[in-house]
Amino acid sequence: GQQLNQSPQSMFIQEGEDVSMNCTSSSIFNTWLWYKQDPGEGPVLLIALYKAGELTSNGRLTAQFGITRKDSFLNISASIPSDVGIYFCAGPDSGNTPLVFGKGTRLSVIA
Amino acid sequence: DGGITQSPKYLFRKEGQNVTLSCEQNLNHDAMYWYRQDPGQGLRLIYYSQIVNDFQKGDIAEGYSVSREKKESFPLTVTSAQKNPTAFYLCASSTTGGTEAFFGQGTRLTVV
């Protein structure tokens, strides 16, 4: 099936720094979703994007649906220790099909 | 509270035994999913069901079985045919045609 490529695979940042991560696919997606997974827990939906070029914020998080519809970006501003976790991008392969997920970006925040 | 519940949180089984993981949702969602997560591998789809009494194989269905007798429940059986069953298993649900899936807290299965 379709695969999503996330980068970077992992990041170590200082508390207070801004973070950027991205997700690309080889084919067009009509929806992009960003999830966060805390250690030992299930992923939680952070932001959903439905239109090319859309920019959506959720507190300190901002995500963008790329114009080409083949990529998406997630930014976290002024990181704090509770931002630690794995961030996944996801989208439906086509139409009404289950979500496909990237392999995740593991974020570590150093206080 | 509406949500999706997986049980148990941790499960230990001996090699060669079948084991069933529970997933229940009270969100009135038609669609339910099972994903497997291994370190560094992301989430891989095992099975999904979009309606009661119907389900489809995902990318890694071999060695697993499911049933969907009730809208609220989608149990996953890890059979002895699954060669490497130790993993973190995640259940999710969504509305039919909806793209936003909501996850349970996961079950960590360890086979010894």
PDB file of C-alpha atoms in Angstrom:
ATOM      1  CA  GLY A   1       0.000   0.000   0.000  1.00  0.00           C
ATOM      2  CA  GLN A   2       0.821   3.665   0.011  1.00  0.00           C
ATOM      3  CA  GLN A   3       3.628   4.823   2.270  1.00  0.00           C
ATOM      4  CA  LEU A   4       4.221   8.133   3.906  1.00  0.00           C
ATOM      5  CA  ASN A   5       7.750   9.345   4.524  1.00  0.00           C
ATOM      6  CA  GLN A   6       8.339  11.370   7.654  1.00  0.00           C
ATOM      7  CA  SER A   7      11.396  13.335   8.532  1.00  0.00           C
ATOM      8  CA  PRO A   8      13.325  13.646  10.628  1.00  0.00           C
ATOM      9  CA  GLN A   9      13.100  10.257  12.312  1.00  0.00           C
ATOM     10  CA  SER A  10      14.072  11.763  15.648  1.00  0.00           C
ATOM     11  CA  MET A  11      14.877  15.144  17.140  1.00  0.00           C
ATOM     12  CA  PHE A  12      16.515  16.341  20.330  1.00  0.00           C
ATOM     13  CA  ILE A  13      15.750  19.955  21.151  1.00  0.00           C
ATOM     14  CA  GLN A  14      16.092  22.356  24.027  1.00  0.00           C
ATOM     15  CA  GLU A  15      12.992  23.459  25.882  1.00  0.00           C
ATOM     16  CA  GLY A  16      11.687  26.665  24.347  1.00  0.00           C
ATOM     17  CA  GLU A  17      12.897  25.914  20.832  1.00  0.00           C
ATOM     18  CA  ASP A  18      10.611  25.661  17.817  1.00  0.00           C
ATOM     19  CA  VAL A  19      10.256  22.350  15.978  1.00  0.00           C
ATOM     20  CA  SER A  20       9.469  21.494  12.371  1.00  0.00           C
ATOM     21  CA  MET A  21       8.738  18.126  10.865  1.00  0.00           C
ATOM     22  CA  ASN A  22       7.282  17.013   7.566  1.00  0.00           C
ATOM     23  CA  CYS A  23       5.595  14.188   5.742  1.00  0.00           C
ATOM     24  CA  THR A  24       5.623  13.353   2.039  1.00  0.00           C
ATOM     25  CA  SER A  25       3.888  10.850  -0.183  1.00  0.00           C
ATOM     26  CA  SER A  26       4.378   9.717  -3.756  1.00  0.00           C
ATOM     27  CA  SER A  27       0.712  10.252  -4.570  1.00  0.00           C
ATOM     28  CA  ILE A  28      -1.901  12.888  -3.854  1.00  0.00           C
ATOM     29  CA  PHE A  29      -3.702  12.876  -0.522  1.00  0.00           C
ATOM     30  CA  ASN A  30      -7.030  14.611   0.048  1.00  0.00           C
ATOM     31  CA  THR A  31      -6.660  14.649   3.809  1.00  0.00           C
ATOM     32  CA  TRP A  32      -3.697  14.963   6.130  1.00  0.00           C
ATOM     33  CA  LEU A  33      -3.857  14.120   9.810  1.00  0.00           C
ATOM     34  CA  TRP A  34      -1.279  14.638  12.533  1.00  0.00           C
ATOM     35  CA  TYR A  35      -1.281  12.456  15.654  1.00  0.00           C
ATOM     36  CA  LYS A  36       0.822  12.439  18.809  1.00  0.00           C
ATOM     37  CA  GLN A  37       1.611   9.292  20.768  1.00  0.00           C
ATOM     38  CA  ASP A  38       2.798   9.416  24.343  1.00  0.00           C
ATOM     39  CA  PRO A  39       4.898   6.465  25.539  1.00  0.00           C
ATOM     40  CA  GLY A  40       2.753   3.359  26.048  1.00  0.00           C
ATOM     41  CA  GLU A  41      -0.447   5.058  24.908  1.00  0.00           C
ATOM     42  CA  GLY A  42      -2.561   5.227  21.774  1.00  0.00           C
ATOM     43  CA  PRO A  43      -2.133   8.083  19.275  1.00  0.00           C
ATOM     44  CA  VAL A  44      -4.227  11.200  19.813  1.00  0.00           C
ATOM     45  CA  LEU A  45      -5.402  13.338  16.916  1.00  0.00           C
ATOM     46  CA  LEU A  46      -3.847  16.820  16.967  1.00  0.00           C
ATOM     47  CA  ILE A  47      -4.820  18.451  13.686  1.00  0.00           C
ATOM     48  CA  ALA A  48      -6.802  17.493  10.578  1.00  0.00           C
ATOM     49  CA  LEU A  49      -6.285  19.193   7.193  1.00  0.00           C
ATOM     50  CA  TYR A  50      -8.748  18.890   4.325  1.00  0.00           C
ATOM     51  CA  LYS A  51      -7.772  21.451   1.690  1.00  0.00           C
ATOM     52  CA  ALA A  52      -4.573  22.101  -0.248  1.00  0.00           C
ATOM     53  CA  GLY A  53      -2.807  25.140   1.151  1.00  0.00           C
ATOM     54  CA  GLU A  54      -4.781  25.004   4.402  1.00  0.00           C
ATOM     55  CA  LEU A  55      -2.971  26.224   7.507  1.00  0.00           C
ATOM     56  CA  THR A  56      -4.475  25.160  10.828  1.00  0.00           C
ATOM     57  CA  SER A  57      -3.400  25.826  14.396  1.00  0.00           C
ATOM     58  CA  ASN A  58      -4.077  24.066  17.672  1.00  0.00           C
ATOM     59  CA  GLY A  59      -2.440  26.023  20.479  1.00  0.00           C
ATOM     60  CA  ARG A  60       1.314  25.985  19.886  1.00  0.00           C
ATOM     61  CA  LEU A  61       0.925  23.545  16.993  1.00  0.00           C
ATOM     62  CA  THR A  62       0.506  24.624  13.392  1.00  0.00           C
ATOM     63  CA  ALA A  63       0.094  22.291  10.437  1.00  0.00           C
ATOM     64  CA  GLN A  64      -0.068  22.961   6.718  1.00  0.00           C
ATOM     65  CA  PHE A  65      -1.509  20.965   3.814  1.00  0.00           C
ATOM     66  CA  GLY A  66       1.009  21.304   0.998  1.00  0.00           C
ATOM     67  CA  ILE A  67      -0.066  22.914  -2.271  1.00  0.00           C
ATOM     68  CA  THR A  68       1.004  19.868  -4.272  1.00  0.00           C
ATOM     69  CA  ARG A  69      -1.176  17.692  -1.988  1.00  0.00           C
ATOM     70  CA  LYS A  70       1.788  15.372  -1.606  1.00  0.00           C
ATOM     71  CA  ASP A  71       3.156  16.797   1.613  1.00  0.00           C
ATOM     72  CA  SER A  72       2.289  18.282   4.972  1.00  0.00           C
ATOM     73  CA  PHE A  73       4.210  20.073   7.702  1.00  0.00           C
ATOM     74  CA  LEU A  74       3.837  20.310  11.461  1.00  0.00           C
ATOM     75  CA  ASN A  75       5.421  23.045  13.531  1.00  0.00           C
ATOM     76  CA  ILE A  76       5.559  23.260  17.319  1.00  0.00           C
ATOM     77  CA  SER A  77       6.478  26.582  18.824  1.00  0.00           C
ATOM     78  CA  ALA A  78       8.186  27.147  22.181  1.00  0.00           C
ATOM     79  CA  SER A  79       8.507  23.451  23.011  1.00  0.00           C
ATOM     80  CA  ILE A  80       7.890  22.209  26.548  1.00  0.00           C
ATOM     81  CA  PRO A  81       8.734  18.860  28.200  1.00  0.00           C
ATOM     82  CA  SER A  82       5.237  17.447  27.667  1.00  0.00           C
ATOM     83  CA  ASP A  83       5.731  17.731  23.892  1.00  0.00           C
ATOM     84  CA  VAL A  84       7.884  14.601  24.145  1.00  0.00           C
ATOM     85  CA  GLY A  85       6.474  11.720  22.140  1.00  0.00           C
ATOM     86  CA  ILE A  86       6.125  10.347  18.635  1.00  0.00           C
ATOM     87  CA  TYR A  87       4.370  12.439  16.008  1.00  0.00           C
ATOM     88  CA  PHE A  88       2.696  10.612  13.131  1.00  0.00           C
ATOM     89  CA  CYS A  89       1.285  11.886   9.908  1.00  0.00           C
ATOM     90  CA  ALA A  90      -1.558   9.912   8.363  1.00  0.00           C
ATOM     91  CA  GLY A  91      -4.041   9.988   5.535  1.00  0.00           C
ATOM     92  CA  PRO A  92      -6.518   7.759   3.735  1.00  0.00           C
ATOM     93  CA  ASP A  93      -4.842   5.854   0.900  1.00  0.00           C
ATOM     94  CA  SER A  94      -7.832   6.557  -1.330  1.00  0.00           C
ATOM     95  CA  GLY A  95     -11.454   7.411  -0.841  1.00  0.00           C
ATOM     96  CA  ASN A  96     -13.011   5.545   2.024  1.00  0.00           C
ATOM     97  CA  THR A  97     -10.016   3.410   2.957  1.00  0.00           C
ATOM     98  CA  PRO A  98      -8.253   3.070   6.317  1.00  0.00           C
ATOM     99  CA  LEU A  99      -5.520   5.476   7.259  1.00  0.00           C
ATOM    100  CA  VAL A 100      -1.922   4.867   6.305  1.00  0.00           C
ATOM    101  CA  PHE A 101       0.696   6.169   8.698  1.00  0.00           C
ATOM    102  CA  GLY A 102       4.212   7.453   8.452  1.00  0.00           C
ATOM    103  CA  LYS A 103       6.858   5.859  10.661  1.00  0.00           C
ATOM    104  CA  GLY A 104       6.809   8.812  13.001  1.00  0.00           C
ATOM    105  CA  THR A 105       9.119  11.524  14.277  1.00  0.00           C
ATOM    106  CA  ARG A 106      10.323  10.913  17.821  1.00  0.00           C
ATOM    107  CA  LEU A 107      10.703  14.191  19.710  1.00  0.00           C
ATOM    108  CA  SER A 108      12.817  14.573  22.837  1.00  0.00           C
ATOM    109  CA  VAL A 109      12.858  17.840  24.765  1.00  0.00           C
ATOM    110  CA  ILE A 110      15.788  18.663  27.003  1.00  0.00           C
ATOM    111  CA  ALA A 111      14.877  20.895  29.912  1.00  0.00           C
TER     112      ALA A 111
ATOM    113  CA  ASP B   1     -17.643   9.203  28.607  1.00  0.00           C
ATOM    114  CA  GLY B   2     -17.513   8.228  24.940  1.00  0.00           C
ATOM    115  CA  GLY B   3     -14.434   6.419  23.866  1.00  0.00           C
ATOM    116  CA  ILE B   4     -12.688   3.292  22.734  1.00  0.00           C
ATOM    117  CA  THR B   5     -11.468   0.752  25.278  1.00  0.00           C
ATOM    118  CA  GLN B   6      -8.864  -1.917  24.816  1.00  0.00           C
ATOM    119  CA  SER B   7      -8.196  -4.636  27.335  1.00  0.00           C
ATOM    120  CA  PRO B   8      -6.037  -5.824  28.840  1.00  0.00           C
ATOM    121  CA  LYS B   9      -3.262  -3.212  28.843  1.00  0.00           C
ATOM    122  CA  TYR B  10      -0.576  -5.912  29.137  1.00  0.00           C
ATOM    123  CA  LEU B  11      -0.814  -9.534  28.067  1.00  0.00           C
ATOM    124  CA  PHE B  12       1.657 -12.370  28.376  1.00  0.00           C
ATOM    125  CA  ARG B  13       1.240 -15.662  26.550  1.00  0.00           C
ATOM    126  CA  LYS B  14       3.260 -18.736  25.878  1.00  0.00           C
ATOM    127  CA  GLU B  15       4.385 -19.453  22.361  1.00  0.00           C
ATOM    128  CA  GLY B  16       1.888 -21.567  20.457  1.00  0.00           C
ATOM    129  CA  GLN B  17      -1.195 -20.279  22.282  1.00  0.00           C
ATOM    130  CA  ASN B  18      -3.942 -18.255  20.669  1.00  0.00           C
ATOM    131  CA  VAL B  19      -4.849 -15.033  22.430  1.00  0.00           C
ATOM    132  CA  THR B  20      -7.758 -12.618  21.949  1.00  0.00           C
ATOM    133  CA  LEU B  21      -7.478  -8.850  22.415  1.00  0.00           C
ATOM    134  CA  SER B  22     -10.618  -6.928  23.248  1.00  0.00           C
ATOM    135  CA  CYS B  23     -11.742  -3.636  21.672  1.00  0.00           C
ATOM    136  CA  GLU B  24     -15.004  -1.903  22.553  1.00  0.00           C
ATOM    137  CA  GLN B  25     -16.287   1.518  21.481  1.00  0.00           C
ATOM    138  CA  ASN B  26     -19.312   3.567  22.501  1.00  0.00           C
ATOM    139  CA  LEU B  27     -18.845   6.290  19.892  1.00  0.00           C
ATOM    140  CA  ASN B  28     -21.487   4.769  17.593  1.00  0.00           C
ATOM    141  CA  HIS B  29     -18.835   4.429  14.897  1.00  0.00           C
ATOM    142  CA  ASP B  30     -19.446   2.020  12.038  1.00  0.00           C
ATOM    143  CA  ALA B  31     -15.792   1.445  11.150  1.00  0.00           C
ATOM    144  CA  MET B  32     -13.198  -0.220  13.356  1.00  0.00           C
ATOM    145  CA  TYR B  33      -9.537  -1.047  12.775  1.00  0.00           C
ATOM    146  CA  TRP B  34      -6.643  -3.007  14.208  1.00  0.00           C
ATOM    147  CA  TYR B  35      -3.069  -1.788  13.821  1.00  0.00           C
ATOM    148  CA  ARG B  36       0.175  -3.306  14.940  1.00  0.00           C
ATOM    149  CA  GLN B  37       3.079  -1.132  16.105  1.00  0.00           C
ATOM    150  CA  ASP B  38       6.686  -2.263  16.301  1.00  0.00           C
ATOM    151  CA  PRO B  39       9.576   0.027  17.303  1.00  0.00           C
ATOM    152  CA  GLY B  40      10.512   2.296  14.413  1.00  0.00           C
ATOM    153  CA  GLN B  41       7.876   0.766  12.131  1.00  0.00           C
ATOM    154  CA  GLY B  42       4.939   3.074  12.537  1.00  0.00           C
ATOM    155  CA  LEU B  43       1.441   1.615  12.474  1.00  0.00           C
ATOM    156  CA  ARG B  44       0.587  -1.230  10.145  1.00  0.00           C
ATOM    157  CA  LEU B  45      -2.986  -2.256   9.367  1.00  0.00           C
ATOM    158  CA  ILE B  46      -4.010  -5.802  10.314  1.00  0.00           C
ATOM    159  CA  TYR B  47      -7.784  -5.903   9.698  1.00  0.00           C
ATOM    160  CA  TYR B  48     -10.619  -3.440   9.400  1.00  0.00           C
ATOM    161  CA  SER B  49     -14.396  -3.543   9.406  1.00  0.00           C
ATOM    162  CA  GLN B  50     -16.710  -0.923   7.970  1.00  0.00           C
ATOM    163  CA  ILE B  51     -19.952  -2.584   8.978  1.00  0.00           C
ATOM    164  CA  VAL B  52     -21.210  -5.315  11.272  1.00  0.00           C
ATOM    165  CA  ASN B  53     -20.608  -8.874  10.002  1.00  0.00           C
ATOM    166  CA  ASP B  54     -18.083  -7.726   7.422  1.00  0.00           C
ATOM    167  CA  PHE B  55     -14.323  -7.181   7.584  1.00  0.00           C
ATOM    168  CA  GLN B  56     -11.321  -6.932   5.265  1.00  0.00           C
ATOM    169  CA  LYS B  57      -7.676  -7.875   5.513  1.00  0.00           C
ATOM    170  CA  GLY B  58      -5.109  -5.166   5.895  1.00  0.00           C
ATOM    171  CA  ASP B  59      -1.439  -5.250   4.956  1.00  0.00           C
ATOM    172  CA  ILE B  60      -0.345  -7.791   7.576  1.00  0.00           C
ATOM    173  CA  ALA B  61      -3.361 -10.054   8.216  1.00  0.00           C
ATOM    174  CA  GLU B  62      -1.514 -13.369   8.192  1.00  0.00           C
ATOM    175  CA  GLY B  63      -1.695 -15.105  11.579  1.00  0.00           C
ATOM    176  CA  TYR B  64      -4.575 -12.957  12.816  1.00  0.00           C
ATOM    177  CA  SER B  65      -8.369 -13.301  12.818  1.00  0.00           C
ATOM    178  CA  VAL B  66     -11.233 -10.976  13.721  1.00  0.00           C
ATOM    179  CA  SER B  67     -14.993 -10.944  14.125  1.00  0.00           C
ATOM    180  CA  ARG B  68     -17.551  -8.154  14.039  1.00  0.00           C
ATOM    181  CA  GLU B  69     -20.777  -9.487  15.518  1.00  0.00           C
ATOM    182  CA  LYS B  70     -21.713  -6.219  17.207  1.00  0.00           C
ATOM    183  CA  LYS B  71     -21.180  -2.616  16.172  1.00  0.00           C
ATOM    184  CA  GLU B  72     -19.445  -1.848  19.467  1.00  0.00           C
ATOM    185  CA  SER B  73     -16.966  -4.715  19.465  1.00  0.00           C
ATOM    186  CA  PHE B  74     -14.091  -5.822  17.209  1.00  0.00           C
ATOM    187  CA  PRO B  75     -11.935  -8.468  18.934  1.00  0.00           C
ATOM    188  CA  LEU B  76      -8.622  -9.555  17.456  1.00  0.00           C
ATOM    189  CA  THR B  77      -7.252 -13.078  17.844  1.00  0.00           C
ATOM    190  CA  VAL B  78      -3.527 -13.578  17.511  1.00  0.00           C
ATOM    191  CA  THR B  79      -3.115 -17.178  16.454  1.00  0.00           C
ATOM    192  CA  SER B  80      -0.200 -19.526  16.841  1.00  0.00           C
ATOM    193  CA  ALA B  81       0.423 -19.064  13.116  1.00  0.00           C
ATOM    194  CA  GLN B  82       1.636 -15.499  13.700  1.00  0.00           C
ATOM    195  CA  LYS B  83       5.407 -15.878  13.621  1.00  0.00           C
ATOM    196  CA  ASN B  84       6.341 -12.799  15.618  1.00  0.00           C
ATOM    197  CA  PRO B  85       3.361 -11.796  17.752  1.00  0.00           C
ATOM    198  CA  THR B  86       5.131  -9.692  20.374  1.00  0.00           C
ATOM    199  CA  ALA B  87       4.071  -6.102  19.634  1.00  0.00           C
ATOM    200  CA  PHE B  88       1.887  -3.175  20.671  1.00  0.00           C
ATOM    201  CA  TYR B  89      -1.638  -3.544  19.264  1.00  0.00           C
ATOM    202  CA  LEU B  90      -3.879  -0.552  18.667  1.00  0.00           C
ATOM    203  CA  CYS B  91      -7.598  -0.520  17.966  1.00  0.00           C
ATOM    204  CA  ALA B  92      -9.294   2.475  16.359  1.00  0.00           C
ATOM    205  CA  SER B  93     -12.718   3.528  15.137  1.00  0.00           C
ATOM    206  CA  SER B  94     -14.208   6.140  12.836  1.00  0.00           C
ATOM    207  CA  THR B  95     -17.475   7.095  11.227  1.00  0.00           C
ATOM    208  CA  THR B  96     -18.162   5.506   7.826  1.00  0.00           C
ATOM    209  CA  GLY B  97     -16.382   7.614   5.246  1.00  0.00           C
ATOM    210  CA  GLY B  98     -14.749   9.586   8.026  1.00  0.00           C
ATOM    211  CA  THR B  99     -11.024   9.982   7.928  1.00  0.00           C
ATOM    212  CA  GLU B 100     -10.429  10.907  11.564  1.00  0.00           C
ATOM    213  CA  ALA B 101      -9.768   7.709  13.484  1.00  0.00           C
ATOM    214  CA  PHE B 102      -9.790   7.600  17.274  1.00  0.00           C
ATOM    215  CA  PHE B 103      -7.571   5.158  19.104  1.00  0.00           C
ATOM    216  CA  GLY B 104      -7.725   3.061  22.227  1.00  0.00           C
ATOM    217  CA  GLN B 105      -4.856   2.971  24.704  1.00  0.00           C
ATOM    218  CA  GLY B 106      -3.347  -0.164  23.198  1.00  0.00           C
ATOM    219  CA  THR B 107      -2.496  -3.672  24.372  1.00  0.00           C
ATOM    220  CA  ARG B 108       1.102  -4.731  24.722  1.00  0.00           C
ATOM    221  CA  LEU B 109       1.362  -8.425  23.936  1.00  0.00           C
ATOM    222  CA  THR B 110       4.453 -10.359  24.922  1.00  0.00           C
ATOM    223  CA  VAL B 111       4.854 -13.953  23.836  1.00  0.00           C
ATOM    224  CA  VAL B 112       7.446 -15.989  25.675  1.00  0.00           C
TER     225      VAL B 112
END
